[in-house]
mmCIF file of C-alpha atoms in Angstrom:
data_model
loop_
_atom_site.group_PDB
_atom_site.id
_atom_site.type_symbol
_atom_site.label_atom_id
_atom_site.label_comp_id
_atom_site.label_asym_id
_atom_site.label_seq_id
_atom_site.Cartn_x
_atom_site.Cartn_y
_atom_site.Cartn_z
ATOM 1 C CA ALA L 1 91.860 82.234 95.194
ATOM 2 C CA GLN L 2 95.364 83.401 94.706
ATOM 3 C CA SER L 3 97.177 85.422 97.357
ATOM 4 C CA VAL L 4 100.706 86.589 98.058
ATOM 5 C CA THR L 5 102.404 87.449 101.327
ATOM 6 C CA GLN L 6 105.742 89.148 101.699
ATOM 7 C CA LEU L 7 107.332 88.860 105.123
ATOM 8 C CA GLY L 8 108.779 92.176 106.189
ATOM 9 C CA SER L 9 107.584 95.473 104.772
ATOM 10 C CA HIS L 10 111.087 96.888 105.213
ATOM 11 C CA VAL L 11 114.416 95.067 105.078
ATOM 12 C CA SER L 12 117.801 96.673 105.716
ATOM 13 C CA VAL L 13 121.116 95.116 104.762
ATOM 14 C CA SER L 14 124.677 96.340 104.647
ATOM 15 C CA GLU L 15 126.402 96.827 101.324
ATOM 16 C CA GLY L 16 128.004 93.520 100.342
ATOM 17 C CA ALA L 17 125.677 91.439 102.528
ATOM 18 C CA LEU L 18 123.229 88.800 101.396
ATOM 19 C CA VAL L 19 119.812 90.005 100.320
ATOM 20 C CA LEU L 20 116.859 87.737 101.124
ATOM 21 C CA LEU L 21 113.317 88.882 100.403
ATOM 22 C CA ARG L 22 110.568 86.438 101.244
ATOM 23 C CA CYS L 23 107.483 85.597 99.229
ATOM 24 C CA ASN L 24 104.849 82.983 99.948
ATOM 25 C CA TYR L 25 101.846 82.368 97.760
ATOM 26 C CA SER L 26 98.662 80.407 97.713
ATOM 27 C CA SER L 27 97.374 78.901 94.516
ATOM 28 C CA SER L 28 95.151 75.977 93.687
ATOM 29 C CA VAL L 29 97.099 75.111 90.549
ATOM 30 C CA PRO L 30 100.737 75.382 89.502
ATOM 31 C CA PRO L 31 101.319 79.112 89.369
ATOM 32 C CA TYR L 32 103.433 81.501 87.415
ATOM 33 C CA LEU L 33 105.516 83.596 89.804
ATOM 34 C CA PHE L 34 107.198 86.931 89.291
ATOM 35 C CA TRP L 35 109.421 89.418 91.085
ATOM 36 C CA TYR L 36 109.255 93.077 90.152
ATOM 37 C CA VAL L 37 111.390 96.004 91.309
ATOM 38 C CA GLN L 38 110.261 99.598 91.606
ATOM 39 C CA TYR L 39 112.653 102.519 91.910
ATOM 40 C CA PRO L 40 111.349 105.838 93.258
ATOM 41 C CA ASN L 41 108.862 107.581 90.989
ATOM 42 C CA GLN L 42 109.046 104.842 88.382
ATOM 43 C CA GLY L 43 106.910 101.984 87.202
ATOM 44 C CA LEU L 44 107.587 98.337 87.993
ATOM 45 C CA GLN L 45 110.266 96.408 86.128
ATOM 46 C CA LEU L 46 110.435 92.649 85.827
ATOM 47 C CA LEU L 47 113.348 91.086 87.710
ATOM 48 C CA LEU L 48 112.596 87.452 86.967
ATOM 49 C CA LYS L 49 109.805 84.952 86.482
ATOM 50 C CA TYR L 50 109.076 81.277 87.111
ATOM 51 C CA THR L 51 106.947 79.457 84.561
ATOM 52 C CA SER L 52 107.389 75.763 85.455
ATOM 53 C CA ALA L 53 110.787 75.226 83.892
ATOM 54 C CA ALA L 54 113.860 75.290 86.187
ATOM 55 C CA THR L 55 113.019 75.857 89.852
ATOM 56 C CA LEU L 56 116.015 78.167 90.297
ATOM 57 C CA VAL L 57 115.435 81.252 88.229
ATOM 58 C CA LYS L 58 118.095 83.823 87.451
ATOM 59 C CA GLY L 59 117.127 87.402 86.792
ATOM 60 C CA ILE L 60 118.679 90.736 86.090
ATOM 61 C CA ASN L 61 121.155 92.576 88.318
ATOM 62 C CA GLY L 62 122.415 89.368 89.964
ATOM 63 C CA PHE L 63 119.109 88.397 91.565
ATOM 64 C CA GLU L 64 117.747 84.892 91.623
ATOM 65 C CA ALA L 65 114.759 83.103 93.137
ATOM 66 C CA GLU L 66 113.954 79.517 93.918
ATOM 67 C CA PHE L 67 110.517 77.978 93.544
ATOM 68 C CA LYS L 68 109.765 75.562 96.385
ATOM 69 C CA LYS L 69 106.426 73.902 95.867
ATOM 70 C CA SER L 70 106.421 72.132 99.243
ATOM 71 C CA GLU L 71 106.860 75.462 101.015
ATOM 72 C CA THR L 72 104.754 77.490 98.548
ATOM 73 C CA SER L 73 107.601 79.962 98.480
ATOM 74 C CA PHE L 74 109.485 81.984 95.909
ATOM 75 C CA HIS L 75 112.117 83.888 97.872
ATOM 76 C CA LEU L 76 114.379 86.396 96.145
ATOM 77 C CA THR L 77 118.113 86.452 96.875
ATOM 78 C CA LYS L 78 121.265 88.253 95.865
ATOM 79 C CA PRO L 79 124.643 87.247 97.268
ATOM 80 C CA SER L 80 126.035 90.754 97.670
ATOM 81 C CA ALA L 81 123.923 93.883 98.015
ATOM 82 C CA HIS L 82 124.816 97.050 96.164
ATOM 83 C CA MET L 83 123.659 100.553 96.968
ATOM 84 C CA SER L 84 121.788 100.616 93.668
ATOM 85 C CA ASP L 85 119.584 97.716 94.856
ATOM 86 C CA ALA L 86 117.712 100.029 97.212
ATOM 87 C CA ALA L 87 114.140 99.935 95.935
ATOM 88 C CA GLU L 88 110.764 98.341 96.570
ATOM 89 C CA TYR L 89 110.274 94.746 95.535
ATOM 90 C CA PHE L 90 106.987 93.073 94.695
ATOM 91 C CA CYS L 91 106.206 89.394 94.356
ATOM 92 C CA ALA L 92 103.278 88.443 92.131
ATOM 93 C CA VAL L 93 101.404 85.263 91.242
ATOM 94 C CA SER L 94 99.346 84.423 88.209
ATOM 95 C CA GLU L 95 97.456 81.269 87.458
ATOM 96 C CA GLU L 96 96.954 80.144 83.893
ATOM 97 C CA GLY L 97 94.568 82.549 82.234
ATOM 98 C CA GLN L 98 94.006 84.536 85.398
ATOM 99 C CA ASN L 99 94.979 88.020 86.447
ATOM 100 C CA PHE L 100 98.037 88.852 88.483
ATOM 101 C CA VAL L 101 97.890 89.206 92.268
ATOM 102 C CA PHE L 102 100.620 91.274 93.894
ATOM 103 C CA GLY L 103 102.050 91.134 97.372
ATOM 104 C CA PRO L 104 102.208 94.289 99.515
ATOM 105 C CA GLY L 105 105.865 94.883 98.719
ATOM 106 C CA THR L 106 109.142 94.970 100.640
ATOM 107 C CA ARG L 107 111.256 98.097 100.762
ATOM 108 C CA LEU L 108 114.962 97.263 100.668
ATOM 109 C CA SER L 109 117.443 99.682 102.188
ATOM 110 C CA VAL L 110 121.176 99.182 101.658
ATOM 111 C CA LEU L 111 123.409 100.700 104.283
ATOM 112 C CA PRO L 112 126.972 101.798 103.496
ATOM 113 C CA ASP C 1 111.010 100.054 76.665
ATOM 114 C CA ALA C 2 107.525 98.534 76.514
ATOM 115 C CA GLY C 3 106.022 101.502 74.657
ATOM 116 C CA ILE C 4 103.508 102.528 77.333
ATOM 117 C CA THR C 5 102.710 106.167 77.940
ATOM 118 C CA GLN C 6 100.478 107.464 80.705
ATOM 119 C CA SER C 7 98.980 110.937 80.874
ATOM 120 C CA PRO C 8 98.832 113.054 82.832
ATOM 121 C CA ARG C 9 101.745 112.052 85.020
ATOM 122 C CA HIS C 10 100.595 114.307 87.844
ATOM 123 C CA LYS C 11 97.198 115.765 88.596
ATOM 124 C CA VAL C 12 95.657 117.615 91.508
ATOM 125 C CA THR C 13 91.898 117.936 91.531
ATOM 126 C CA GLU C 14 89.039 118.653 93.884
ATOM 127 C CA THR C 15 86.489 116.287 95.336
ATOM 128 C CA GLY C 16 83.531 115.774 93.046
ATOM 129 C CA THR C 17 85.267 116.590 89.775
ATOM 130 C CA PRO C 18 85.637 114.080 86.943
ATOM 131 C CA VAL C 19 89.099 112.825 86.054
ATOM 132 C CA THR C 20 90.307 110.780 83.090
ATOM 133 C CA LEU C 21 93.662 109.062 82.913
ATOM 134 C CA ARG C 22 94.964 107.830 79.599
ATOM 135 C CA CYS C 23 97.157 104.870 78.790
ATOM 136 C CA HIS C 24 98.614 104.570 75.319
ATOM 137 C CA GLN C 25 100.596 101.597 74.027
ATOM 138 C CA THR C 26 102.548 101.160 70.816
ATOM 139 C CA GLU C 27 102.935 97.364 71.102
ATOM 140 C CA ASN C 28 99.501 96.268 69.856
ATOM 141 C CA HIS C 29 98.957 94.046 72.896
ATOM 142 C CA ARG C 30 95.509 92.680 73.558
ATOM 143 C CA TYR C 31 95.472 92.817 77.354
ATOM 144 C CA MET C 32 95.657 96.132 79.207
ATOM 145 C CA TYR C 33 95.236 96.825 82.920
ATOM 146 C CA TRP C 34 94.741 99.659 85.365
ATOM 147 C CA TYR C 35 96.144 99.275 88.875
ATOM 148 C CA ARG C 36 96.310 101.576 91.836
ATOM 149 C CA GLN C 37 99.229 101.536 94.242
ATOM 150 C CA ASP C 38 98.834 102.467 97.887
ATOM 151 C CA PRO C 39 101.270 101.946 100.781
ATOM 152 C CA GLY C 40 100.857 98.537 102.381
ATOM 153 C CA HIS C 41 98.563 97.255 99.652
ATOM 154 C CA GLY C 42 100.891 96.652 96.762
ATOM 155 C CA LEU C 43 99.097 96.951 93.447
ATOM 156 C CA ARG C 44 95.380 96.335 93.229
ATOM 157 C CA LEU C 45 93.561 95.744 89.982
ATOM 158 C CA ILE C 46 90.873 98.275 89.098
ATOM 159 C CA HIS C 47 89.779 97.210 85.610
ATOM 160 C CA TYR C 48 91.243 95.350 82.706
ATOM 161 C CA SER C 49 90.600 94.931 79.010
ATOM 162 C CA TYR C 50 91.048 91.912 76.771
ATOM 163 C CA GLY C 51 90.272 93.672 73.525
ATOM 164 C CA VAL C 52 88.567 96.654 71.933
ATOM 165 C CA LYS C 53 85.324 97.320 73.818
ATOM 166 C CA ASP C 54 85.948 94.265 76.011
ATOM 167 C CA THR C 55 86.539 95.212 79.624
ATOM 168 C CA ASP C 56 85.959 93.710 83.049
ATOM 169 C CA LYS C 57 86.152 94.691 86.694
ATOM 170 C CA GLY C 58 88.998 94.052 89.067
ATOM 171 C CA GLU C 59 89.001 93.897 92.837
ATOM 172 C CA VAL C 60 88.668 97.664 93.484
ATOM 173 C CA SER C 61 86.447 98.855 90.643
ATOM 174 C CA ASP C 62 83.887 100.882 92.611
ATOM 175 C CA GLY C 63 83.980 104.539 91.571
ATOM 176 C CA TYR C 64 85.902 103.842 88.367
ATOM 177 C CA SER C 65 84.942 103.197 84.770
ATOM 178 C CA VAL C 66 87.046 102.367 81.717
ATOM 179 C CA SER C 67 86.800 102.481 77.975
ATOM 180 C CA ARG C 68 88.781 101.017 75.137
ATOM 181 C CA SER C 69 87.708 102.172 71.695
ATOM 182 C CA LYS C 70 91.074 101.462 70.069
ATOM 183 C CA THR C 71 93.676 98.790 70.701
ATOM 184 C CA GLU C 72 96.270 101.345 71.693
ATOM 185 C CA ASP C 73 94.273 103.405 74.203
ATOM 186 C CA PHE C 74 92.779 102.438 77.549
ATOM 187 C CA LEU C 75 91.071 105.200 79.529
ATOM 188 C CA LEU C 76 90.337 105.215 83.243
ATOM 189 C CA THR C 77 87.639 107.618 84.445
ATOM 190 C CA LEU C 78 86.732 108.734 87.915
ATOM 191 C CA GLU C 79 83.250 110.137 87.444
ATOM 192 C CA SER C 80 83.302 112.058 90.724
ATOM 193 C CA ALA C 81 86.671 111.959 92.435
ATOM 194 C CA THR C 82 86.899 111.348 96.185
ATOM 195 C CA SER C 83 89.832 111.732 98.570
ATOM 196 C CA SER C 84 90.045 107.936 98.891
ATOM 197 C CA GLN C 85 91.008 107.844 95.223
ATOM 198 C CA THR C 86 94.217 109.754 95.904
ATOM 199 C CA SER C 87 96.776 107.244 94.697
ATOM 200 C CA VAL C 88 99.326 106.388 92.073
ATOM 201 C CA TYR C 89 97.748 104.727 89.056
ATOM 202 C CA PHE C 90 99.639 102.343 86.813
ATOM 203 C CA CYS C 91 98.725 101.056 83.431
ATOM 204 C CA ALA C 92 100.134 97.724 82.304
ATOM 205 C CA ILE C 93 100.087 95.523 79.248
ATOM 206 C CA ARG C 94 100.571 91.790 79.158
ATOM 207 C CA GLY C 95 103.314 90.317 77.050
ATOM 208 C CA THR C 96 101.930 88.075 74.332
ATOM 209 C CA ARG C 97 104.120 85.079 75.031
ATOM 210 C CA GLY C 98 101.247 82.839 75.923
ATOM 211 C CA LEU C 99 99.631 82.442 79.302
ATOM 212 C CA ASP C 100 102.867 83.075 81.175
ATOM 213 C CA GLY C 101 103.353 86.535 79.740
ATOM 214 C CA GLU C 102 104.610 89.102 82.171
ATOM 215 C CA LEU C 103 103.197 92.571 82.735
ATOM 216 C CA PHE C 104 104.919 95.671 81.453
ATOM 217 C CA PHE C 105 104.143 98.884 83.317
ATOM 218 C CA GLY C 106 103.882 102.537 82.490
ATOM 219 C CA GLU C 107 105.555 105.226 84.589
ATOM 220 C CA GLY C 108 102.458 105.927 86.650
ATOM 221 C CA SER C 109 100.031 108.813 87.151
ATOM 222 C CA ARG C 110 99.991 110.435 90.566
ATOM 223 C CA LEU C 111 96.519 111.733 91.425
ATOM 224 C CA THR C 112 95.756 113.915 94.425
ATOM 225 C CA VAL C 113 92.127 114.618 95.293
ATOM 226 C CA LEU C 114 91.696 117.525 97.703
#
């Protein structure tokens, strides 16, 4: 069965600092992996996705994630945090033909 | 804009009353989903549909039913609402780019059961 863990329910960084949000998954087959962002009182928006092409995936707003099969990880990074990045971030996994499974989410705060 | 509209966006109701949430899409996608979002749990799948009149249960389906009589509409019904069903409900559709299609979400429906 698929599952997703996100280390840290709340992460705080200073503006301009590196953002690192962790995601580990379990899957019995090569998965599809996704990061979504949710701003207050809104639905989820896709940041980026991995679908077995390049292991380093670039998304919107300067975010990127690297698929590491040996570590079963798909961590999300951004070199320099901006105040507008404050939101909740969800990692999700989907196996071929199966439904999505979401992690519990990580709330990112950006301090001035 | 993925063309997904949820209604109502906010609802307060009392325990024991029926509630129906509507999801409408303009994209003609086959797959539609209902999730609930609760702190610390992320999104959990309630029910999903893979076509008109074709639906199946998700991981938290108890107390919920769904119907899909048209491609564009997917209804979620709480037959007798309970306080544990206070949550934010999201509808989603799956992009039709093969088996790696991402989900597109509506804006959510916040339900409070008193």
